[in-house]
């Protein structure tokens, strides 16, 4: 088979496993293959000759090995007819636009639909849209507690420390999602994991909207929300980070959606006021419900058997690669390995986890407490202070959209961009500390502070999506899900635990230490990112292009 035949795999894996029955619709017709000696597709799409052995023998012409009928799914027709192949003529092979193929595989009695993660495919577009919708829930949720804090203290007659238990319960939820993410995929597939994650957000949001009488119930609702968000977050980052093309830009956009929701949250809560604050959870319920419904239809083919099949393909690919490098001693790590063994074998996982832990703690902690800080320490009035709070999230959103579009043009790769933005964020946190030391109630002071906070948000915005792309690039295919889910689940604990710890510290030391706490988190996550080249071996070509 000539070099321009491409492999069809959702995660760009190796050829089908020996013994699988591959249906012939997954290939395209070719005559005079010698005329096509160049490969128009990136190297990961080259297909191995062993695929011929897995195809129906009736596909090939025994008399002429280079002339045989094969059938493809054209990208444009796939948008409308996913289950009906359209035969392609020879002259179409010379088209300048590459054809992305879809393959059907019979595995353990179930027909699986295997396709590359390309946003040119209609089904992938639908999946990305569904993830966009359900991801809005994370942005709404992360900013709700900090902005509802003054209202909850009066509504339920509770202290600031008691309200901070919400962060603690959500932290436990994140930790639980780390333990169950891979198990849910192995048992129910990506479809089942998304459904469970969505339901764990929808049901508690409905309870919170009902304005429960006892505050303890309000707090307990954040444990399942933490699990659901942990599941959704890891799946979203894995899928967007595994896209064939434009992954940095699209991941920046999806995190920009998070920023949009975080930007709108303070404005919505301020507008609703004390009497109608519970209607905010109707908004959260609506988006999580719509996202869950969209994911139900978009991911219905991502079953447990498909996930098992793809894991076997990726494991076979990893073992084959390791045998070529004469490194068999370390190549047999199983998909069921423990978190500890994963971190020992792949140093990028603990470094990525530490970076995310303190980055999210810095980002969410700043967004959660800045409003209370401005009210209680800077003696500002609620409405203009809510605008300053929103300026941070507006900057974060704009930074993810704007910087995300130019990263590939301005930097050699995503890691170089990550170093730049993390270092800039830490420097800006230091400027916030200096500026916060000035005590003034003048309008010009608050305008200048708002501009600085906006700039901080713009530079901190691209860090999360860039971190995810770098991790996906450095991890082996067989451990991407496990590695990403572990890092994001544990890292997301920082989004809940650090704001909780900030609240405890500020309870005893006062709100004046708030900018210092944020800066400490910035220094730690930047240090972790700069340590990547030291501990991640054999990747100097990536770190120093």
Coordinates of C-alpha atoms in Angstrom, one line a residue:
X1 CA 0.0 0.0 0.0
X2 CA 1.4 3.4 -0.9
X3 CA 2.4 6.0 1.6
X4 CA -0.5 8.3 1.1
X5 CA -3.1 6.0 2.5
X6 CA -4.0 7.3 5.9
X7 CA -4.7 5.7 9.2
X8 CA -8.1 6.3 10.8
X9 CA -8.0 6.5 14.5
X10 CA -9.7 8.8 17.0
X11 CA -6.4 9.2 18.8
X12 CA -4.1 8.6 15.8
X13 CA -3.3 5.1 17.0
X14 CA -1.7 2.2 15.1
X15 CA -3.5 -0.1 12.6
X16 CA -6.4 -2.2 13.8
X17 CA -5.7 -5.0 16.2
X18 CA -5.0 -8.4 14.7
X19 CA -8.2 -10.4 14.5
X20 CA -10.6 -7.4 14.2
X21 CA -13.0 -7.4 11.3
X22 CA -12.5 -4.1 9.5
X23 CA -15.3 -3.1 7.2
X24 CA -14.0 -1.8 3.8
X25 CA -15.8 1.5 3.9
X26 CA -12.9 2.9 5.7
X27 CA -10.6 3.3 2.7
X28 CA -10.5 5.2 -0.6
X29 CA -10.1 3.9 -4.1
X30 CA -6.7 4.2 -5.9
X31 CA -5.5 3.4 -9.3
X32 CA -2.0 4.1 -10.5
X33 CA -0.7 4.6 -7.0
X34 CA 2.8 5.1 -8.3
X35 CA 1.7 8.5 -9.5
X36 CA 1.3 9.6 -5.9
X37 CA 4.6 9.2 -4.3
X38 CA 4.5 12.2 -2.0
X39 CA 2.6 12.1 1.2
X40 CA 0.1 15.0 1.5
X41 CA -0.7 14.1 5.1
X42 CA 1.3 14.6 8.3
X43 CA 3.4 11.6 9.4
X44 CA 1.1 10.3 12.1
X45 CA -1.5 9.4 9.4
X46 CA 0.7 6.9 7.6
X47 CA -0.9 3.5 7.6
X48 CA 1.0 0.2 7.9
X49 CA 0.8 -2.6 5.4
X50 CA -0.6 -4.9 8.1
X51 CA -4.0 -3.1 7.5
X52 CA -4.3 -5.1 4.3
X53 CA -4.4 -8.3 6.3
X54 CA -7.3 -7.1 8.3
X55 CA -9.4 -6.0 5.3
X56 CA -12.1 -8.1 3.6
X57 CA -10.3 -10.0 0.8
X58 CA -13.1 -9.1 -1.6
X59 CA -11.9 -5.6 -1.6
X60 CA -8.6 -6.3 -3.5
X61 CA -8.0 -7.4 -7.0
X62 CA -5.7 -10.5 -6.8
X63 CA -4.5 -9.9 -10.4
X64 CA -3.3 -6.4 -9.9
X65 CA -2.2 -5.4 -6.4
X66 CA -2.2 -1.7 -7.2
X67 CA -5.7 -1.6 -8.6
X68 CA -8.6 -2.3 -6.2
X69 CA -11.9 -0.8 -5.2
X70 CA -12.1 0.9 -1.9
X71 CA -14.6 3.3 -0.5
X72 CA -14.3 6.4 1.7
X73 CA -16.4 8.8 3.7
X74 CA -15.8 12.3 2.3
X75 CA -15.6 15.0 4.9
X76 CA -18.3 17.1 3.4
X77 CA -20.7 14.2 3.0
X78 CA -20.0 12.9 6.5
X79 CA -21.7 16.0 7.9
X80 CA -25.0 14.7 6.5
X81 CA -24.6 11.0 5.9
X82 CA -22.4 9.5 8.6
X83 CA -23.5 6.0 7.9
X84 CA -23.3 6.0 4.1
X85 CA -20.0 5.9 2.2
X86 CA -19.6 7.6 -1.1
X87 CA -17.2 6.2 -3.6
X88 CA -14.5 8.6 -4.8
X89 CA -13.1 8.7 -8.3
X90 CA -9.3 8.6 -9.0
X91 CA -9.0 12.2 -10.1
X92 CA -10.2 13.5 -6.8
X93 CA -7.0 12.2 -5.2
X94 CA -5.2 15.1 -6.8
X95 CA -7.4 17.6 -5.0
X96 CA -5.5 20.1 -2.9
X97 CA -7.7 19.5 0.1
X98 CA -7.0 16.3 2.0
X99 CA -9.8 13.8 2.6
X100 CA -10.3 12.7 6.2
X101 CA -11.5 9.2 6.4
X102 CA -13.8 7.4 8.8
X103 CA -13.6 3.7 9.4
X104 CA -16.0 1.1 10.8
X105 CA -14.5 -1.7 12.9
X106 CA -16.3 -4.8 14.2
X107 CA -15.0 -5.4 17.7
X108 CA -16.5 -8.0 20.1
X109 CA -19.8 -8.0 18.2
X110 CA -20.2 -4.2 18.2
X111 CA -19.6 -2.0 15.1
X112 CA -17.4 0.9 16.1
X113 CA -17.1 4.2 14.3
X114 CA -13.4 5.2 14.3
X115 CA -12.3 8.6 13.1
X116 CA -9.6 11.2 13.6
X117 CA -10.1 14.1 16.0
X118 CA -10.4 16.7 13.2
X119 CA -12.8 19.6 13.5
X120 CA -13.4 19.2 9.8
X121 CA -15.7 16.2 10.5
X122 CA -19.3 17.0 11.3
X123 CA -19.5 14.7 14.2
X124 CA -16.4 16.2 15.8
X125 CA -17.8 19.7 15.3
X126 CA -20.9 18.6 17.2
X127 CA -18.9 17.1 20.0
X128 CA -16.8 20.3 20.4
X129 CA -20.0 22.3 20.4
X130 CA -21.4 20.1 23.2
X131 CA -18.3 20.4 25.2
X132 CA -18.3 24.2 24.8
X133 CA -21.8 24.3 26.3
X134 CA -21.2 22.1 29.2
X135 CA -17.9 23.7 30.0
X136 CA -19.7 27.0 30.7
X137 CA -20.9 25.4 34.0
X138 CA -17.3 25.4 35.3
X139 CA -16.9 29.2 34.8
X140 CA -20.3 29.9 36.4
X141 CA -19.6 27.6 39.4
X142 CA -16.1 28.8 40.2
X143 CA -17.1 32.4 40.7
X144 CA -20.4 31.9 42.4
X145 CA -19.3 31.3 46.0
X146 CA -16.9 34.2 46.2
X147 CA -19.5 36.7 44.9
X148 CA -22.4 35.2 46.9
X149 CA -20.3 35.3 50.1
X150 CA -21.8 38.6 51.5
X151 CA -25.3 37.5 50.6
X152 CA -24.9 34.0 52.1
X153 CA -23.6 35.4 55.4
X154 CA -26.7 37.5 55.8
X155 CA -29.2 35.0 54.4
X156 CA -28.1 32.1 56.5
X157 CA -26.5 33.9 59.4
X158 CA -23.2 32.1 59.0
X159 CA -19.6 33.2 59.2
X160 CA -17.0 33.7 56.4
X161 CA -15.1 30.6 57.6
X162 CA -18.2 28.4 57.6
X163 CA -19.0 29.6 54.0
X164 CA -15.4 28.6 53.1
X165 CA -16.4 25.0 53.7
X166 CA -17.9 25.1 50.3
X167 CA -14.4 25.2 48.9
X168 CA -13.4 22.3 51.1
X169 CA -16.3 20.1 49.9
X170 CA -15.6 20.9 46.3
X171 CA -11.9 20.0 46.9
X172 CA -13.0 16.5 48.1
X173 CA -15.1 16.2 45.0
X174 CA -12.2 17.0 42.7
X175 CA -10.1 14.4 44.5
X176 CA -12.8 11.8 44.1
X177 CA -13.0 12.5 40.4
X178 CA -9.3 11.8 40.1
X179 CA -9.8 8.3 41.6
X180 CA -12.8 7.4 39.4
X181 CA -12.2 9.1 36.0
X182 CA -10.4 6.2 34.3
X183 CA -12.6 3.6 36.0
X184 CA -15.7 5.2 34.6
X185 CA -14.1 5.3 31.1
X186 CA -13.2 1.6 31.3
X187 CA -16.7 0.6 32.4
X188 CA -19.0 3.1 30.6
X189 CA -16.8 4.7 28.0
X190 CA -16.4 8.4 27.3
X191 CA -20.2 8.7 26.9
X192 CA -20.9 7.3 30.3
X193 CA -18.3 9.4 32.0
X194 CA -19.7 12.6 30.5
X195 CA -23.3 11.7 31.4
X196 CA -22.3 11.0 35.0
X197 CA -20.3 14.2 35.2
X198 CA -23.2 16.2 33.8
X199 CA -25.8 14.7 36.1
X200 CA -23.6 15.4 39.1
X201 CA -23.8 19.1 38.3
X202 CA -27.4 19.3 37.1
X203 CA -29.1 17.7 40.2
X204 CA -27.2 19.8 42.8
X205 CA -27.9 22.9 40.8
X206 CA -31.6 22.2 41.0
X207 CA -31.4 21.8 44.7
X208 CA -29.5 25.1 45.1
X209 CA -32.0 26.8 43.0
X210 CA -34.8 25.7 45.4
X211 CA -33.2 27.9 48.1
X212 CA -32.7 25.2 50.7
X213 CA -33.6 26.0 54.3
X214 CA -30.5 24.6 55.9
X215 CA -27.1 25.9 54.9
X216 CA -25.5 22.5 55.6
X217 CA -27.4 21.1 52.6
X218 CA -26.2 24.0 50.5
X219 CA -22.6 23.2 51.4
X220 CA -23.0 19.4 50.8
X221 CA -24.3 20.0 47.3
X222 CA -20.7 21.1 46.3
X223 CA -19.3 17.6 46.8
X224 CA -21.1 16.1 43.8
X225 CA -20.5 19.3 41.9
X226 CA -16.8 18.9 42.5
X227 CA -16.9 15.4 41.1
X228 CA -18.9 16.4 38.1
X229 CA -16.7 19.4 37.2
X230 CA -13.5 17.2 37.7
X231 CA -14.8 14.7 35.2
X232 CA -15.9 17.3 32.7
X233 CA -12.7 19.3 33.0
X234 CA -10.4 16.4 32.3
X235 CA -12.4 15.1 29.3
X236 CA -12.7 18.6 27.7
X237 CA -8.9 19.2 28.0
X238 CA -8.0 15.8 26.7
X239 CA -10.3 16.0 23.6
X240 CA -9.3 19.5 22.7
X241 CA -5.6 18.8 23.4
X242 CA -5.8 15.8 21.1
X243 CA -7.2 17.6 18.1
X244 CA -5.2 17.1 14.9
X245 CA -5.1 20.7 13.9
X246 CA -5.7 24.1 15.7
X247 CA -5.7 22.5 19.1
X248 CA -4.0 25.5 20.8
X249 CA -6.4 28.0 19.3
X250 CA -9.5 25.9 20.0
X251 CA -8.5 25.1 23.6
X252 CA -7.8 28.8 24.1
X253 CA -11.4 29.5 22.9
X254 CA -13.0 26.9 25.1
X255 CA -11.2 28.3 28.1
X256 CA -12.2 31.7 26.9
X257 CA -15.8 30.6 27.3
X258 CA -14.9 29.8 30.9
X259 CA -13.6 33.3 31.2
X260 CA -16.8 34.8 29.7
X261 CA -18.9 33.0 32.3
X262 CA -16.6 34.1 35.1
X263 CA -16.8 37.7 33.8
X264 CA -20.6 37.6 33.8
X265 CA -21.1 35.9 37.1
X266 CA -20.4 39.0 39.4
X267 CA -22.6 41.1 37.2
X268 CA -25.5 38.6 37.3
X269 CA -25.3 38.1 41.0
X270 CA -25.1 41.9 41.7
X271 CA -28.1 42.4 39.5
X272 CA -30.2 39.7 41.1
X273 CA -29.4 41.0 44.6
X274 CA -30.3 39.4 47.9
X275 CA -33.9 38.6 47.1
X276 CA -33.3 36.7 43.9
X277 CA -29.8 35.3 44.3
X278 CA -31.0 31.7 44.0
X279 CA -32.0 32.4 40.3
X280 CA -28.3 32.4 39.5
X281 CA -28.4 28.6 39.9
X282 CA -31.2 28.5 37.4
X283 CA -28.7 29.9 34.9
X284 CA -26.2 27.2 36.0
X285 CA -28.9 24.5 35.8
X286 CA -29.9 25.6 32.3
X287 CA -26.4 25.5 30.8
X288 CA -25.4 22.3 32.5
X289 CA -28.7 20.7 31.3
X290 CA -28.3 21.8 27.7
X291 CA -24.7 20.7 27.7
X292 CA -25.7 17.3 29.1
X293 CA -28.4 16.9 26.4
X294 CA -26.0 17.9 23.6
X295 CA -23.3 15.5 24.9
X296 CA -25.9 12.7 25.0
X297 CA -26.3 12.9 21.2
X298 CA -22.8 13.9 20.3
X299 CA -21.0 11.2 22.3
X300 CA -23.4 8.3 21.9
X301 CA -20.9 6.3 19.8
X302 CA -18.1 6.7 22.4
X303 CA -18.9 3.5 24.2
X304 CA -17.0 1.3 26.6
X305 CA -16.0 -1.1 23.8
X306 CA -14.7 1.7 21.7
X307 CA -12.6 3.1 24.6
X308 CA -11.3 -0.4 25.2
X309 CA -10.4 -0.9 21.5
X310 CA -8.6 2.5 21.4
X311 CA -6.6 1.7 24.6
X312 CA -5.5 -1.6 23.1
X313 CA -4.4 0.2 19.9
X314 CA -2.4 2.8 21.8
X315 CA -0.8 0.3 24.1
X316 CA 0.3 -1.8 21.1
X317 CA 1.7 1.3 19.5
X318 CA 3.6 2.3 22.6
X319 CA 5.1 -1.2 23.0
X320 CA 6.1 -1.3 19.4
X321 CA 7.8 2.1 19.8
X322 CA 9.6 1.1 22.9
X323 CA 10.9 -2.2 21.3
X324 CA 12.3 -0.1 18.5
X325 CA 14.2 1.9 21.0
X326 CA 15.5 -1.2 22.9
X327 CA 13.7 0.0 26.0
X328 CA 11.5 -2.9 26.8
X329 CA 12.2 -2.9 30.5
X330 CA 9.9 0.1 31.0
X331 CA 7.5 -0.3 28.2
X332 CA 4.9 -2.6 29.7
X333 CA 3.1 -0.2 31.9
X334 CA -0.6 -1.0 31.9
X335 CA -3.5 1.2 31.6
X336 CA -4.6 0.2 35.1
X337 CA -1.3 1.4 36.7
X338 CA -1.5 3.4 39.9
X339 CA -1.2 7.1 40.1
X340 CA 2.1 6.8 41.9
X341 CA 3.7 4.6 39.2
X342 CA 2.4 7.0 36.5
X343 CA 4.0 9.9 38.2
X344 CA 7.3 8.1 38.6
X345 CA 7.5 7.0 35.0
X346 CA 6.3 10.3 33.5
X347 CA 7.7 13.3 35.4
X348 CA 5.6 15.6 33.3
X349 CA 2.5 14.4 35.3
X350 CA 3.6 15.6 38.8
X351 CA 5.1 18.8 37.4
X352 CA 1.9 19.5 35.4
X353 CA -0.2 18.7 38.5
X354 CA 1.8 21.1 40.7
X355 CA 1.7 23.9 38.1
X356 CA -2.1 23.5 37.7
X357 CA -2.7 23.3 41.4
X358 CA -1.1 26.6 42.1
X359 CA -2.1 28.2 38.8
X360 CA -5.8 27.5 39.4
X361 CA -5.4 28.4 43.0
X362 CA -4.0 31.8 42.0
X363 CA -6.6 32.3 39.3
X364 CA -9.7 31.2 41.1
X365 CA -8.5 32.5 44.5
X366 CA -7.9 35.9 43.0
X367 CA -11.3 35.9 41.3
X368 CA -13.1 34.5 44.4
X369 CA -11.7 37.0 47.0
X370 CA -11.0 40.2 45.1
X371 CA -14.6 41.4 45.5
X372 CA -14.6 41.0 49.3
X373 CA -11.0 42.4 49.4
X374 CA -12.1 45.6 47.6
X375 CA -15.2 45.9 49.8
X376 CA -13.7 45.3 53.2
X377 CA -10.1 46.4 52.8
X378 CA -10.3 49.1 50.2
X379 CA -13.7 50.3 51.5
X380 CA -15.3 50.4 48.0
X381 CA -19.0 50.3 47.2
X382 CA -20.5 47.1 45.8
X383 CA -21.5 48.2 42.3
X384 CA -18.1 49.7 41.1
X385 CA -16.2 47.0 42.9
X386 CA -18.2 44.4 41.0
X387 CA -17.0 46.1 37.8
X388 CA -13.4 45.9 38.9
X389 CA -13.9 42.2 39.7
X390 CA -15.3 41.6 36.3
X391 CA -12.4 43.4 34.7
X392 CA -10.2 40.5 35.8
X393 CA -12.4 38.0 34.1
X394 CA -12.8 40.2 31.1
X395 CA -9.0 40.4 30.8
X396 CA -8.7 36.6 31.2
X397 CA -11.3 36.0 28.5
X398 CA -9.8 38.5 26.1
X399 CA -6.3 37.1 26.8
X400 CA -7.4 33.5 26.0
X401 CA -9.1 34.6 22.8
X402 CA -6.6 37.1 21.6
X403 CA -3.3 35.5 22.6
X404 CA -4.6 32.1 21.7
X405 CA -5.0 33.1 18.1
X406 CA -1.4 34.4 17.8
X407 CA 0.6 31.9 19.8
X408 CA 1.6 29.7 16.8
X409 CA 2.9 32.9 15.0
X410 CA 4.8 34.5 17.9
X411 CA 6.3 31.5 19.6
X412 CA 8.3 28.4 18.5
X413 CA 5.9 26.1 20.3
X414 CA 3.4 26.0 23.1
X415 CA 6.0 25.4 25.8
X416 CA 7.9 28.6 24.9
X417 CA 4.6 30.5 25.1
X418 CA 3.8 28.9 28.5
X419 CA 7.1 30.1 29.9
X420 CA 6.5 33.6 28.8
X421 CA 3.0 34.0 30.1
X422 CA 3.7 32.3 33.5
X423 CA 6.7 34.6 34.0
X424 CA 4.7 37.7 33.0
X425 CA 1.9 36.7 35.4
X426 CA 4.2 36.4 38.3
X427 CA 5.7 39.8 37.6
X428 CA 2.2 41.3 37.4
X429 CA 1.2 39.7 40.7
X430 CA 4.2 41.5 42.3
X431 CA 3.0 44.8 40.8
X432 CA -0.4 44.2 42.4
X433 CA 1.2 43.8 45.8
X434 CA 3.0 47.1 45.4
X435 CA 0.0 48.9 44.1
X436 CA -2.3 47.4 46.8
X437 CA 0.0 48.9 49.5
X438 CA -1.2 52.4 48.4
X439 CA -4.3 53.4 50.4
X440 CA -6.6 55.6 48.5
X441 CA -10.3 56.0 47.8
X442 CA -9.8 58.3 44.7
X443 CA -11.6 57.3 41.5
X444 CA -8.3 57.5 39.6
X445 CA -6.8 55.0 42.0
X446 CA -9.5 52.5 41.4
X447 CA -9.4 53.0 37.6
X448 CA -5.7 52.3 37.7
X449 CA -6.1 49.3 39.9
X450 CA -8.8 48.0 37.5
X451 CA -6.4 48.4 34.6
X452 CA -3.7 46.4 36.4
X453 CA -6.2 43.7 37.3
X454 CA -7.4 43.5 33.7
X455 CA -3.8 43.1 32.5
X456 CA -3.1 40.4 35.1
X457 CA -6.2 38.5 33.9
X458 CA -5.1 38.8 30.2
X459 CA -1.7 37.3 30.9
X460 CA -2.9 34.6 33.3
X461 CA -5.6 33.5 30.8
X462 CA -3.6 31.4 28.3
X463 CA -1.7 29.4 30.9
X464 CA -4.2 26.7 31.6
X465 CA -4.9 25.8 27.9
X466 CA -1.2 26.0 27.1
X467 CA -0.4 23.7 30.0
X468 CA -2.9 21.1 28.7
X469 CA -1.5 21.2 25.2
X470 CA 2.1 20.8 26.4
X471 CA 1.1 17.8 28.6
X472 CA -0.8 16.1 25.8
X473 CA 2.3 16.6 23.5
X474 CA 4.7 15.1 26.1
X475 CA 2.6 12.1 27.2
X476 CA 2.4 8.7 25.5
X477 CA -0.9 8.0 23.8
X478 CA -1.7 5.1 26.1
X479 CA -1.5 7.2 29.3
X480 CA -2.9 10.5 28.0
X481 CA -6.3 10.1 29.7
X482 CA -4.9 8.8 33.0
X483 CA -2.2 11.5 33.0
X484 CA -4.5 14.4 32.1
X485 CA -7.3 13.3 34.4
X486 CA -4.9 12.9 37.4
X487 CA -3.2 16.2 36.8
X488 CA -6.5 18.1 36.2
X489 CA -8.3 16.4 39.0
X490 CA -5.6 17.0 41.6
X491 CA -4.7 20.3 40.1
X492 CA -8.3 21.4 40.3
X493 CA -8.1 20.8 44.0
X494 CA -6.0 23.9 44.0
X495 CA -9.0 25.9 42.6
X496 CA -11.0 24.9 45.7
X497 CA -8.4 24.4 48.5
X498 CA -6.2 27.5 47.9
X499 CA -9.2 29.9 48.1
X500 CA -10.3 28.0 51.2
X501 CA -6.9 28.4 52.8
X502 CA -6.8 32.0 51.7
X503 CA -10.0 32.6 53.6
X504 CA -8.7 31.0 56.8
X505 CA -5.4 33.0 56.6
X506 CA -7.3 36.3 55.9
X507 CA -9.6 35.5 58.8
X508 CA -6.7 35.8 61.2
X509 CA -4.2 38.1 59.4
X510 CA -6.7 40.4 57.6
X511 CA -7.5 41.0 53.9
X512 CA -4.2 43.0 53.6
X513 CA -2.3 39.8 52.9
X514 CA -4.5 38.8 50.0
X515 CA -2.2 40.1 47.2
X516 CA 0.8 38.4 48.8
X517 CA -1.0 35.0 48.9
X518 CA -1.8 35.3 45.2
X519 CA 1.8 36.2 44.4
X520 CA 3.2 33.2 46.3
X521 CA 0.9 30.9 44.2
X522 CA 2.2 32.6 41.0
X523 CA 5.8 32.0 42.0
X524 CA 5.3 28.3 42.7
X525 CA 3.4 27.5 39.4
X526 CA 6.0 29.4 37.4
X527 CA 8.8 27.5 39.0
X528 CA 7.2 24.2 38.2
X529 CA 6.8 25.1 34.6
X530 CA 10.5 26.2 34.3
X531 CA 11.5 22.8 35.8
X532 CA 10.0 20.8 32.8
X533 CA 13.2 20.5 30.8
X534 CA 15.2 19.4 33.9
X535 CA 13.0 16.4 34.8
X536 CA 11.4 15.4 31.5
X537 CA 14.1 13.5 29.6
X538 CA 14.6 13.1 25.8
X539 CA 12.5 16.1 25.0
X540 CA 15.1 18.8 24.5
X541 CA 14.1 19.2 20.8
X542 CA 10.7 20.3 22.1
X543 CA 11.8 22.5 25.0
X544 CA 14.6 24.1 23.0
X545 CA 13.5 24.2 19.4

